[in-house]
Short mmCIF file of the C-alpha atoms (twelve columns), coordinates in Angstrom:
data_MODEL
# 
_entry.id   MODEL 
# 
loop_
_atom_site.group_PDB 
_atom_site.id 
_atom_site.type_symbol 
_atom_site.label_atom_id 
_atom_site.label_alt_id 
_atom_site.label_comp_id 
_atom_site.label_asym_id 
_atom_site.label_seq_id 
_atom_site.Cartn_x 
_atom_site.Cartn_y 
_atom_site.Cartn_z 
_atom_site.pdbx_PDB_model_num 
ATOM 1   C CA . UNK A 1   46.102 116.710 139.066 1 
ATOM 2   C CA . UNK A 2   44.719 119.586 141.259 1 
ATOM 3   C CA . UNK A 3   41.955 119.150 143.746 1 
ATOM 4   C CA . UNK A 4   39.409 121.906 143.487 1 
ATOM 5   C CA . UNK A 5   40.533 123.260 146.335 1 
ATOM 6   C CA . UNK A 6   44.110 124.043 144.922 1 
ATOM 7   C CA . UNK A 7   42.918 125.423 141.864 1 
ATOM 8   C CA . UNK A 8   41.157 128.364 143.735 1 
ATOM 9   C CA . UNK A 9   44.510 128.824 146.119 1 
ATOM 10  C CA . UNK A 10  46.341 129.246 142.991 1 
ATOM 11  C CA . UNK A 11  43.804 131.502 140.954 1 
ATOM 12  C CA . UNK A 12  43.517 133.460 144.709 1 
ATOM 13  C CA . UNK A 13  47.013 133.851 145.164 1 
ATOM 14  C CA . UNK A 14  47.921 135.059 141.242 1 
ATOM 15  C CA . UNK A 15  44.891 137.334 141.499 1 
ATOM 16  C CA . UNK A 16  46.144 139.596 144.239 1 
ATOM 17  C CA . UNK A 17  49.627 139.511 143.770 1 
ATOM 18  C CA . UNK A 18  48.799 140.917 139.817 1 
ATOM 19  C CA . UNK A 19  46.616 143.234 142.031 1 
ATOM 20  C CA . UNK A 20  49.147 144.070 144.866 1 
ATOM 21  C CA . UNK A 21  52.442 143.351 144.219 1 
ATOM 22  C CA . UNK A 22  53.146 141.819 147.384 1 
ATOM 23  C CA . UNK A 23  53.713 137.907 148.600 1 
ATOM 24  C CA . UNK A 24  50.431 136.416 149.712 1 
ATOM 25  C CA . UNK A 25  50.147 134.716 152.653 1 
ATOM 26  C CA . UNK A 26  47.391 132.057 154.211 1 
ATOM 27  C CA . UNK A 27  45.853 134.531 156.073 1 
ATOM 28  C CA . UNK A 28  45.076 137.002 153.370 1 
ATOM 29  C CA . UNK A 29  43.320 134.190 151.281 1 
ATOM 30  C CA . UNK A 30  41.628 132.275 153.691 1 
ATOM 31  C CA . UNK A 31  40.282 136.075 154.746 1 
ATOM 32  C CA . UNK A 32  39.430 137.295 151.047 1 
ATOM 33  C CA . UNK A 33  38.859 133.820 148.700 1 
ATOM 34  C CA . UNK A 34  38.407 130.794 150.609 1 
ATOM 35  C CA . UNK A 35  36.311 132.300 153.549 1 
ATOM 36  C CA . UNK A 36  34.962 128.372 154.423 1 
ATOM 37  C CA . UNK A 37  38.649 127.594 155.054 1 
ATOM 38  C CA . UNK A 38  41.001 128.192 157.874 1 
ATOM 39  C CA . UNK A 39  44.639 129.599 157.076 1 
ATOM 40  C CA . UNK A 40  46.189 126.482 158.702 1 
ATOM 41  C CA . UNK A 41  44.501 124.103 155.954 1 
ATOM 42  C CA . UNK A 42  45.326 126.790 153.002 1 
ATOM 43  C CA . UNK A 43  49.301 127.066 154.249 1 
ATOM 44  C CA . UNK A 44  49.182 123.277 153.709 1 
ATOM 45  C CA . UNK A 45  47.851 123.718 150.854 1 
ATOM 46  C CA . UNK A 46  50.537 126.655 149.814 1 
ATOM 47  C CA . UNK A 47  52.803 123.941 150.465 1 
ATOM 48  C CA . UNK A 48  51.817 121.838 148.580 1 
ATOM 49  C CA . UNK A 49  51.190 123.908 145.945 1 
ATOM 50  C CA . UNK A 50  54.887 125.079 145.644 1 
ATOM 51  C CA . UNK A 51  56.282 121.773 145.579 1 
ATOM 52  C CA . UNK A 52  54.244 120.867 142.904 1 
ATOM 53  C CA . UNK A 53  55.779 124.080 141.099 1 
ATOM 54  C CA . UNK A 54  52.431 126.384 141.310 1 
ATOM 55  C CA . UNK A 55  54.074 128.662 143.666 1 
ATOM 56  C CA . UNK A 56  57.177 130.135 145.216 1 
ATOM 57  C CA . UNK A 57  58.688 131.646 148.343 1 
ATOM 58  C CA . UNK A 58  60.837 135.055 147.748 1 
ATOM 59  C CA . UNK A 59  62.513 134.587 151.586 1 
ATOM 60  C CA . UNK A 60  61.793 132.312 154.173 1 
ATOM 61  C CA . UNK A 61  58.488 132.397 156.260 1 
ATOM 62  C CA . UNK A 62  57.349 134.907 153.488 1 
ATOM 63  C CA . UNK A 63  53.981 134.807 151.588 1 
ATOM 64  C CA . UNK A 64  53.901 132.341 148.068 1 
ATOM 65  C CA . UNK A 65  54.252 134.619 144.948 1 
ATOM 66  C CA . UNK A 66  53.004 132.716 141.594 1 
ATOM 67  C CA . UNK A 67  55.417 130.466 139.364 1 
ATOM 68  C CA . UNK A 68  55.353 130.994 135.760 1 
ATOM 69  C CA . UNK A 69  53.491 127.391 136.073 1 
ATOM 70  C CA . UNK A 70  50.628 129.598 138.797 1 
ATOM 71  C CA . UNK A 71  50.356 132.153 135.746 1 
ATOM 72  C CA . UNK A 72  49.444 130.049 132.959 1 
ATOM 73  C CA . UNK A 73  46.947 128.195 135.417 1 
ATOM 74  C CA . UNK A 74  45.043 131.368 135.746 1 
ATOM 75  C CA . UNK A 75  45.386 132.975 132.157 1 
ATOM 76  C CA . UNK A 76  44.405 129.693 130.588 1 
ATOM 77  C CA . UNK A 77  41.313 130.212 133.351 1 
ATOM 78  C CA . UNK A 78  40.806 134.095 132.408 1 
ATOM 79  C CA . UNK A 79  41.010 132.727 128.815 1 
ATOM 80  C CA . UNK A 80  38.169 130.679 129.230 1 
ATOM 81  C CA . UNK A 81  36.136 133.338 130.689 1 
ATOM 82  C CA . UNK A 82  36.630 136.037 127.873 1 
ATOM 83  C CA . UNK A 83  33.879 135.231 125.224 1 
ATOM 84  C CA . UNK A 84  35.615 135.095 121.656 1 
ATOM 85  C CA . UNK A 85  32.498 137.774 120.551 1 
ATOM 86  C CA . UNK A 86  34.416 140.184 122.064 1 
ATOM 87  C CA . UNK A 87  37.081 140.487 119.667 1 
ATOM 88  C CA . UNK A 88  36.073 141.102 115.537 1 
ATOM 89  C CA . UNK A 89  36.430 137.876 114.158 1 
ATOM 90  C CA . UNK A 90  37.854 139.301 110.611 1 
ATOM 91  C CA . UNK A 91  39.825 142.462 112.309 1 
ATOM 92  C CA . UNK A 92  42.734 142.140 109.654 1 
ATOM 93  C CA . UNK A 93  39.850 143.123 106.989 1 
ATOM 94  C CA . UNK A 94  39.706 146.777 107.587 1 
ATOM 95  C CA . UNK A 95  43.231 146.996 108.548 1 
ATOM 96  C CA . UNK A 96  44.350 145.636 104.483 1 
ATOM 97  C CA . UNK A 97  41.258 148.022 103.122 1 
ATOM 98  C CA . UNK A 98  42.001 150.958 105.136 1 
ATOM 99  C CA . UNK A 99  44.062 153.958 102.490 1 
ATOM 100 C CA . UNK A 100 46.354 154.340 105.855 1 
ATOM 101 C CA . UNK A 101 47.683 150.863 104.968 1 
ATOM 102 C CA . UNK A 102 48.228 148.102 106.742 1 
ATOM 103 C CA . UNK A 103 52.008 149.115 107.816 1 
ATOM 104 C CA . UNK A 104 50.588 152.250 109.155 1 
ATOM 105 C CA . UNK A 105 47.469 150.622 110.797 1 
ATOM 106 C CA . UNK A 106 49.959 148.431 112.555 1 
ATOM 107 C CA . UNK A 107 52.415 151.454 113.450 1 
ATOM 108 C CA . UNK A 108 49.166 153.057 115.213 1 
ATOM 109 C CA . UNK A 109 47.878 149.855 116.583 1 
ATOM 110 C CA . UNK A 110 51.429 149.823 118.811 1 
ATOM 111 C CA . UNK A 111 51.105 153.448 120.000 1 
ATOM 112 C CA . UNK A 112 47.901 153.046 121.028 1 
ATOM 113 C CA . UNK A 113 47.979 149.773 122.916 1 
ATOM 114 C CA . UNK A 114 51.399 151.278 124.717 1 
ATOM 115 C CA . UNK A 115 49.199 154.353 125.553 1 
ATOM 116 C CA . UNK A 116 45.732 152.805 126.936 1 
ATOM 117 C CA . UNK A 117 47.592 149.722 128.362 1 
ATOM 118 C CA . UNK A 118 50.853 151.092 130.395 1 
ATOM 119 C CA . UNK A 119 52.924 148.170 128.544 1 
ATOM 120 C CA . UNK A 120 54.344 148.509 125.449 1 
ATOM 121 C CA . UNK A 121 52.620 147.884 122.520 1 
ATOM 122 C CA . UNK A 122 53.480 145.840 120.002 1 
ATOM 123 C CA . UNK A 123 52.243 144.945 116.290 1 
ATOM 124 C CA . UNK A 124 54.316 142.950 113.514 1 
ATOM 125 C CA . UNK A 125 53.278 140.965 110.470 1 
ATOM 126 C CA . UNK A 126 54.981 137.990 108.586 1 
ATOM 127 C CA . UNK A 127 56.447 137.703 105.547 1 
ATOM 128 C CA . UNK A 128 54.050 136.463 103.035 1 
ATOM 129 C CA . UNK A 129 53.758 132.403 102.591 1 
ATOM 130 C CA . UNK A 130 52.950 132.751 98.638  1 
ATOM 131 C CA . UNK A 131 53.849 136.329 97.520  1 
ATOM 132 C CA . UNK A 132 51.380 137.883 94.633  1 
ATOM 133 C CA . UNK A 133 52.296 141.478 93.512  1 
ATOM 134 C CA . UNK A 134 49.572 143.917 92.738  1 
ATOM 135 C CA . UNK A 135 51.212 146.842 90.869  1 
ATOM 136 C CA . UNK A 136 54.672 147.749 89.790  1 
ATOM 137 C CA . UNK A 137 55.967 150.970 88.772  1 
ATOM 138 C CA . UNK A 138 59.415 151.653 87.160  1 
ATOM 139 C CA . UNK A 139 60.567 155.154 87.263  1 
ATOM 140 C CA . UNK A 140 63.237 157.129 85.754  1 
ATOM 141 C CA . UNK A 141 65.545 159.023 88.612  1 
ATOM 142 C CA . UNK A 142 68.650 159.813 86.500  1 
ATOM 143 C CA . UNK A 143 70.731 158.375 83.801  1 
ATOM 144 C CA . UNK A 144 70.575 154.135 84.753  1 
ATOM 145 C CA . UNK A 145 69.146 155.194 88.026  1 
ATOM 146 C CA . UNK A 146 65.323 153.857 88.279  1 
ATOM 147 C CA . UNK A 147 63.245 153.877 91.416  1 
ATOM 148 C CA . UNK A 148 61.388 150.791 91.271  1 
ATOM 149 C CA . UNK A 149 57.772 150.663 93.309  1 
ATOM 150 C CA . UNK A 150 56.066 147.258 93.944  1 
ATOM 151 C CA . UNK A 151 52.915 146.790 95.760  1 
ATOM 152 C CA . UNK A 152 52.674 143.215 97.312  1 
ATOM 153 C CA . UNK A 153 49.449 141.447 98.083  1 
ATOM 154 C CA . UNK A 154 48.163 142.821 101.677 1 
ATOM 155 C CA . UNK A 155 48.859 146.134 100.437 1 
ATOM 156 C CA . UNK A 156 52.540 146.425 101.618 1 
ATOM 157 C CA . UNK A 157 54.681 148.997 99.532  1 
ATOM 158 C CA . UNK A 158 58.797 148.442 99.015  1 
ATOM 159 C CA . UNK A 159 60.731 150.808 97.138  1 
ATOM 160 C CA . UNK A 160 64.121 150.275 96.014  1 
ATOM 161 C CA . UNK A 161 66.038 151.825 93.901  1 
ATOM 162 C CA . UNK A 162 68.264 150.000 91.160  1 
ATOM 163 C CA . UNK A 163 71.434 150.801 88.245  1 
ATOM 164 C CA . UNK A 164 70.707 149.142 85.124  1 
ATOM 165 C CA . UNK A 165 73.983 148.427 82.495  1 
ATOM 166 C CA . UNK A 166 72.560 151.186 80.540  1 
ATOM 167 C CA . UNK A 167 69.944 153.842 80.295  1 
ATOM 168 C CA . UNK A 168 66.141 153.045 79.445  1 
ATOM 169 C CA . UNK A 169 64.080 155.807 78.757  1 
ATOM 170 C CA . UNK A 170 60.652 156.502 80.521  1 
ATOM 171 C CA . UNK A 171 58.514 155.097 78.331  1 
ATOM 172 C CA . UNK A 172 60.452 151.968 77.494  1 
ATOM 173 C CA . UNK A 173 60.432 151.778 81.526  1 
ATOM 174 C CA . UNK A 174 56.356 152.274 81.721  1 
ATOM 175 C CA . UNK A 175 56.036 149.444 78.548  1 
ATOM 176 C CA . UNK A 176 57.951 147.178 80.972  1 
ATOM 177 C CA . UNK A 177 55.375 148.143 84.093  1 
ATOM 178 C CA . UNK A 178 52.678 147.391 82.102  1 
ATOM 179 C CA . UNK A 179 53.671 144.245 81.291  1 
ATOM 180 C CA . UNK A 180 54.364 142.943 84.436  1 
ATOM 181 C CA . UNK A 181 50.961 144.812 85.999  1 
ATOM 182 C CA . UNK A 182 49.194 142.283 83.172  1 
ATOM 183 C CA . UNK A 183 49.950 139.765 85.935  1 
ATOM 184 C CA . UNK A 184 49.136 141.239 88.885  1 
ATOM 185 C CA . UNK A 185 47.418 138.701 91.317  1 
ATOM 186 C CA . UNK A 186 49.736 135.768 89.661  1 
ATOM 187 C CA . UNK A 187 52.713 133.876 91.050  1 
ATOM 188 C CA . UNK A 188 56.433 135.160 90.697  1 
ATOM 189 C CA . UNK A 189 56.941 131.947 89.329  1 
ATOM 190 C CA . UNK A 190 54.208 132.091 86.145  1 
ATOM 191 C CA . UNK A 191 54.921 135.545 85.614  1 
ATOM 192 C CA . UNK A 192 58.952 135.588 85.094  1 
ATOM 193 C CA . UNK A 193 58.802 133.107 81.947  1 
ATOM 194 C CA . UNK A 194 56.182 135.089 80.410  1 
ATOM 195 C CA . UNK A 195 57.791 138.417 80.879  1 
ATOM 196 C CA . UNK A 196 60.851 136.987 79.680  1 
ATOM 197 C CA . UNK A 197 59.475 135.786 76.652  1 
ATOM 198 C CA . UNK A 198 58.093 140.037 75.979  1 
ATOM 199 C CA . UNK A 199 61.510 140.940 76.675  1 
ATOM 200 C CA . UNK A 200 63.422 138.869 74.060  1 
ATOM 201 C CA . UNK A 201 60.523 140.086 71.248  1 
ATOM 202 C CA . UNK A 202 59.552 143.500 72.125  1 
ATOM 203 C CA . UNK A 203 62.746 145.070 74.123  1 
ATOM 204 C CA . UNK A 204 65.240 142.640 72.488  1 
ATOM 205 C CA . UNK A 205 67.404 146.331 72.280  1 
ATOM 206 C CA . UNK A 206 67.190 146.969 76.265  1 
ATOM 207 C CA . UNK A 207 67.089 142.967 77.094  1 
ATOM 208 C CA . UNK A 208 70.011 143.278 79.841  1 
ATOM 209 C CA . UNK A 209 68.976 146.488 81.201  1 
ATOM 210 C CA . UNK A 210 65.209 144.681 82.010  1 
ATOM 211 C CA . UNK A 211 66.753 141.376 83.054  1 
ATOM 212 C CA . UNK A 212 68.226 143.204 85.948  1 
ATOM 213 C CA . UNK A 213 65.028 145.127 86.404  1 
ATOM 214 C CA . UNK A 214 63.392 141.781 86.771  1 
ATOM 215 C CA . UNK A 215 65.867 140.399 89.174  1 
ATOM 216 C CA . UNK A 216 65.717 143.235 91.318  1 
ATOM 217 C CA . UNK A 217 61.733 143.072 91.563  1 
ATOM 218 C CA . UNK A 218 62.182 139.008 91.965  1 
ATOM 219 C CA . UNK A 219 64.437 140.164 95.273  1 
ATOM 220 C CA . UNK A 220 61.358 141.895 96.456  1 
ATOM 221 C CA . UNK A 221 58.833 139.765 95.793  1 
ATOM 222 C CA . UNK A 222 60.591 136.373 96.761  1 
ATOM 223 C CA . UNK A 223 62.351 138.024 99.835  1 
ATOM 224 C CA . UNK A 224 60.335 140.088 101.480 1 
ATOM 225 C CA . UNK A 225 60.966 140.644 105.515 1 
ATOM 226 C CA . UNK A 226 59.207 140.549 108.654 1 
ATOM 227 C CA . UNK A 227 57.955 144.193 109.378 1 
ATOM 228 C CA . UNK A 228 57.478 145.294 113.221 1 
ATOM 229 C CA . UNK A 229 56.258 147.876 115.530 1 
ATOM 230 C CA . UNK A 230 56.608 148.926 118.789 1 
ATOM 231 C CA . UNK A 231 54.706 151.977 120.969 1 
ATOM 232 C CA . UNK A 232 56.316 153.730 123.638 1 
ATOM 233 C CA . UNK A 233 58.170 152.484 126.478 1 
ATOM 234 C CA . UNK A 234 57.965 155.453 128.836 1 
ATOM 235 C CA . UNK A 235 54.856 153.919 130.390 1 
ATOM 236 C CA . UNK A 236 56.240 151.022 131.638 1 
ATOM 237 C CA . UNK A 237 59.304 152.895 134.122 1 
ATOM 238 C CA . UNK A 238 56.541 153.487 136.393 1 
ATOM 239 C CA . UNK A 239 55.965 150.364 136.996 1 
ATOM 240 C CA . UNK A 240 57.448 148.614 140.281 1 
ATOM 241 C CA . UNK A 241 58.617 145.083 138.226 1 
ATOM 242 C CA . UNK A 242 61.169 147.468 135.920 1 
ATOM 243 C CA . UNK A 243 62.591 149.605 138.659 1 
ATOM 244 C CA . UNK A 244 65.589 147.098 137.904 1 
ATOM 245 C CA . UNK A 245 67.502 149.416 135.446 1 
ATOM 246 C CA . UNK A 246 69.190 145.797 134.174 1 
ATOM 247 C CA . UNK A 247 65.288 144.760 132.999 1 
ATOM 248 C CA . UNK A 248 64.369 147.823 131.345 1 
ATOM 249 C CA . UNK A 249 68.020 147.161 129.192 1 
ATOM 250 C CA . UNK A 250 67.631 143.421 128.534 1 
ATOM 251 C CA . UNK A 251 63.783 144.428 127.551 1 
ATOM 252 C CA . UNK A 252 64.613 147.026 125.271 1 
ATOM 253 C CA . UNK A 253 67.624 145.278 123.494 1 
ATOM 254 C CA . UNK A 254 65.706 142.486 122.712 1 
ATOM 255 C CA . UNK A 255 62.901 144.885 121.388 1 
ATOM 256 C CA . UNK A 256 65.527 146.369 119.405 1 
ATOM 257 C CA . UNK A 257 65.958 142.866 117.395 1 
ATOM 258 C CA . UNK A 258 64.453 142.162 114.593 1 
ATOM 259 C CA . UNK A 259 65.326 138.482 114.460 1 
ATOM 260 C CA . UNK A 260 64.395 137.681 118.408 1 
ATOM 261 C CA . UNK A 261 61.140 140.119 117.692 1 
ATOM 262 C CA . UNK A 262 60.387 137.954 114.200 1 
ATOM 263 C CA . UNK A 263 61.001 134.410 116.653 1 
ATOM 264 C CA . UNK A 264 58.428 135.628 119.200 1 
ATOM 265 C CA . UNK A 265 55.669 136.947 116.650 1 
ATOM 266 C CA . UNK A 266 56.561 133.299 114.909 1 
ATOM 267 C CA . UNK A 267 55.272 131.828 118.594 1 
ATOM 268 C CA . UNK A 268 51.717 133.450 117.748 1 
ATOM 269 C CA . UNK A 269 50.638 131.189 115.660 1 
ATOM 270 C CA . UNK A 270 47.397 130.458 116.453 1 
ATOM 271 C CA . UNK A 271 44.538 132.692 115.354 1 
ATOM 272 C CA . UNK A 272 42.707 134.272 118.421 1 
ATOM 273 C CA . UNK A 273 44.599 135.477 121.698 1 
ATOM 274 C CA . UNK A 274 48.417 134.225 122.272 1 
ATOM 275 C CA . UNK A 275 49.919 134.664 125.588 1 
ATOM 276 C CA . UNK A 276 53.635 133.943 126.182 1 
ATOM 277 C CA . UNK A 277 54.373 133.947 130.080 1 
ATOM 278 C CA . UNK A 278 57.771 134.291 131.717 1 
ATOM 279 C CA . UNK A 279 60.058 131.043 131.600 1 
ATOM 280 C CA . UNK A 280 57.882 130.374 128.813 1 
ATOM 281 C CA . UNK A 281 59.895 132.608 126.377 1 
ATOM 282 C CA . UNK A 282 63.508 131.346 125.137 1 
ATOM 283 C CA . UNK A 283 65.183 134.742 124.891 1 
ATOM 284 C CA . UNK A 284 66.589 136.079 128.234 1 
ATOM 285 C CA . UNK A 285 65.349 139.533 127.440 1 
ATOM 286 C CA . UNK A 286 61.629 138.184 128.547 1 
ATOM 287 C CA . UNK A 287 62.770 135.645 130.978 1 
ATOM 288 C CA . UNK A 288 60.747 138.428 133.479 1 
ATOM 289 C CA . UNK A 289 57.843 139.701 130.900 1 
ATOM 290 C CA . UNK A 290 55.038 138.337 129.450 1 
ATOM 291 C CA . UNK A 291 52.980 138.970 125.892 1 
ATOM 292 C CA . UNK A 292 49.590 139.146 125.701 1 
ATOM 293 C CA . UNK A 293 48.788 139.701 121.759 1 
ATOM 294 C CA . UNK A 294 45.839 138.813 118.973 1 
ATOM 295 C CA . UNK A 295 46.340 137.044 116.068 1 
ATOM 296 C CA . UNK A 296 45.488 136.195 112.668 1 
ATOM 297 C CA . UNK A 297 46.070 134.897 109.509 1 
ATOM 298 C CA . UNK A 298 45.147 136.841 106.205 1 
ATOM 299 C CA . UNK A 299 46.022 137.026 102.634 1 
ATOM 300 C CA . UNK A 300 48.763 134.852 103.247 1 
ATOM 301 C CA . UNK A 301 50.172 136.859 105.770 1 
ATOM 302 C CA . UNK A 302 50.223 137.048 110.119 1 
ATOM 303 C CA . UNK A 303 49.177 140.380 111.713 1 
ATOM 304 C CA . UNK A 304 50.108 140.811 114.898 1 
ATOM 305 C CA . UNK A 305 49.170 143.257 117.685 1 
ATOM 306 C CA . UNK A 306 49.888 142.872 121.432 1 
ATOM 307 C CA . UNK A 307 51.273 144.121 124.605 1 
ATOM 308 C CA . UNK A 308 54.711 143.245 126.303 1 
ATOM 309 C CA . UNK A 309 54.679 143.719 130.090 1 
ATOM 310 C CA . UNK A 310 55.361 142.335 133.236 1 
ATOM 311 C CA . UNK A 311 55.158 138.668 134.386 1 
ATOM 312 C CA . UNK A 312 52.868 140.094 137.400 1 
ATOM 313 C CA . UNK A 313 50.605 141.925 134.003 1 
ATOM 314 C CA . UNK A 314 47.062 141.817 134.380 1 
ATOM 315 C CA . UNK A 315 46.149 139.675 131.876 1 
ATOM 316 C CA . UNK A 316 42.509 139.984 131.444 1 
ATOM 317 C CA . UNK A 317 42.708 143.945 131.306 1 
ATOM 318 C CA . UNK A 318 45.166 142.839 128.787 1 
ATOM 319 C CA . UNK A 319 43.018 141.227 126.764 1 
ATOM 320 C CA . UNK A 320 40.367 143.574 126.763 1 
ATOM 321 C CA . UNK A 321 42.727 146.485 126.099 1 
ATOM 322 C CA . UNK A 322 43.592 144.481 123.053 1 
ATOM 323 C CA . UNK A 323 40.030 143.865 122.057 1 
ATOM 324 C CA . UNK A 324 39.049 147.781 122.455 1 
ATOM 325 C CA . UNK A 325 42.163 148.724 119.717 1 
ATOM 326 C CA . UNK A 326 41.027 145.660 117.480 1 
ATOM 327 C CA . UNK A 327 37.337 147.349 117.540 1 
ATOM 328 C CA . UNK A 328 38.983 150.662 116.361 1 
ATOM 329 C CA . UNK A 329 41.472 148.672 113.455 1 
ATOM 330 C CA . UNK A 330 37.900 147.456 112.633 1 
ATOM 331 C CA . UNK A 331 35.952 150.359 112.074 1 
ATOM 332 C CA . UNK A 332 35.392 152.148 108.898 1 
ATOM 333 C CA . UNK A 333 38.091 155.010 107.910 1 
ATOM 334 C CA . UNK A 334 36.682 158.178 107.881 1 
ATOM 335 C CA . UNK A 335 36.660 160.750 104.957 1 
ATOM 336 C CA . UNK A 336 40.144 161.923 105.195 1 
ATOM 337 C CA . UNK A 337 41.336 158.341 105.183 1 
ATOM 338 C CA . UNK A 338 41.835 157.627 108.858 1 
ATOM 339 C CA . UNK A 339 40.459 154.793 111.126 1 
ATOM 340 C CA . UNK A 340 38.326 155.835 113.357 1 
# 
């Protein structure tokens, strides 16, 4: 358990390296933080401190730079201090509403966090728990070629296009659409029996050709994957931590996969702010960076946006960077469709 006293040597020591980038030494918080204290009793407690794992040394007789133990004491501190007003409390609402979509809200969301926050920005949501359909459309491209188009709930759109045994023509193909559309807002499950049942007594003639209609939209619906988004990276060369050429690489791979992406976004599971520091993460790729992101669950599904950046990040303009975009996914769209 920390003393009082060891608590503000830690918050002191992880707020100016975040600010300065350089080890922090006895003098410079006794000077700046703990002004009733002398730097002899705040080295002890440095050392202290770093045994207990709050703190490190980079080279002997250095300053202490923060652990990723000394980080999570302060953001769980700055975390406490951010009022939860700040944020909209139903920000997904606009986002599943707005005629940009929810995939493009999401695309934006990363561009513009990358671009007011100097990180990258990143936004992903989850595959649906229960998966409801809200429109399907079957159309004609060729001779057995049909472009099917199914709207999920949330207001995702796949496309896909599939070869059926033999040619249907378009109307057959809109009698099937209408059909299924009868049970939009309805389980896969309830709805394949029924539509089943229309096929064997209305389209007995084109039964095969609809059965693997119906398994291809069942592939959609049932298997639907993780969609993410990430902004810009150019910000973050500037930035002293990723001067190492090896941590821009190991970054970027790991934002290049979906399944390690899909893991970490699985990690936000809590509705509100999620912050992943460091050591914290499992994949080496962010053994050295840290994500700051907002979450929540809607409609079955998790939207995600956030910010990837250093361990050394400063987390509470992090977290009101993140608040700002939320405010603008929030907002009304305008006339031509756009949020504003």
């Amino acid at each position: 358990m920390l003393t009082e006293r060891q608590l503000e040597v830690v918050l002191s020591v992880v707020y100016e390296y975040i600010k300065n980038g350089e080890s922090v030494g006895s003098r410079t918080v006794s000077r700046r933080y703990l002004t009733g204290h002398s730097s002899a009793t705040i080295r002890n407690e440095m050392s202290d401190l770093e045994e207990m794992g709050f703190l490190k040394q980079t080279h002997t007789s250095s300053g202490r730079v923060p652990t990723t133990q000394g980080y999570r004491l302060y953001v769980d501190s700055v975390l406490q201090r951010v009022s939860a007003g700040r944020h909209p409390t139903d920000w997904t609402k606009n986002l599943y509403e707005s005629r940009k979509g929810i995939e493009g809200a999401l695309a934006s969301a990363s561009e513009m966090l990358s671009r007011i926050s100097d990180y990258v920005g990143v936004a992903a949501l989850s595959s649906l728990d229960v998966v409801k359909f809200q429109k399907v459309d079957f159309v004609r491209m060729g001779e057995r070629v049909v472009l099917m188009l199914v709207v999920l709930q949330g207001g995702l759109v796949h496309q896909k296009v599939i070869t059926l045994p033999w040619d249907m023509s378009q109307d057959h193909l809109d009698d099937l659409s209408r059909r299924v559309n009868m049970f939009a807002g309805h389980l896969w499950p309830d709805v394949k029996k029924s539509i089943q049942e229309y096929i064997k007594q209305e389209l007995s003639d084109y039964s095969a050709a609809c059965e693997d209609a119906l398994r291809a939209l069942e592939g959609v619906i049932v298997s639907p994957t993780m969609k993410v988004f990430t902004g810009s990276m150019s910000h973050m060369l500037s930035l002293p931590d990723f001067q190492d050429l090896s941590r821009i690489k190991a970054l970027y791979s790991f934002l290049e996969q979906e399944e390690s992406m899909a893991d970490l976004v699985s990690k936000c599971s809590k509705d509100g702010i999620n912050i992943l520091i460091g050591d914290e993460n499992e994949s080496p790729g962010m053994k050295k960076s840290s994500l700051v992101a907002a979450s929540k669950m809607s409609n079955g599904q998790r939207a995600m946006i956030g910010v990837i950046g250093p361990e050394r990040m400063d987390y509470e303009n992090a977290i009101a960077t993140i608040g700002k975009v939320l405010q603008i996914l929030d907002s009304e769209p305008d006339a031509e469709g756009e949020l504003k």
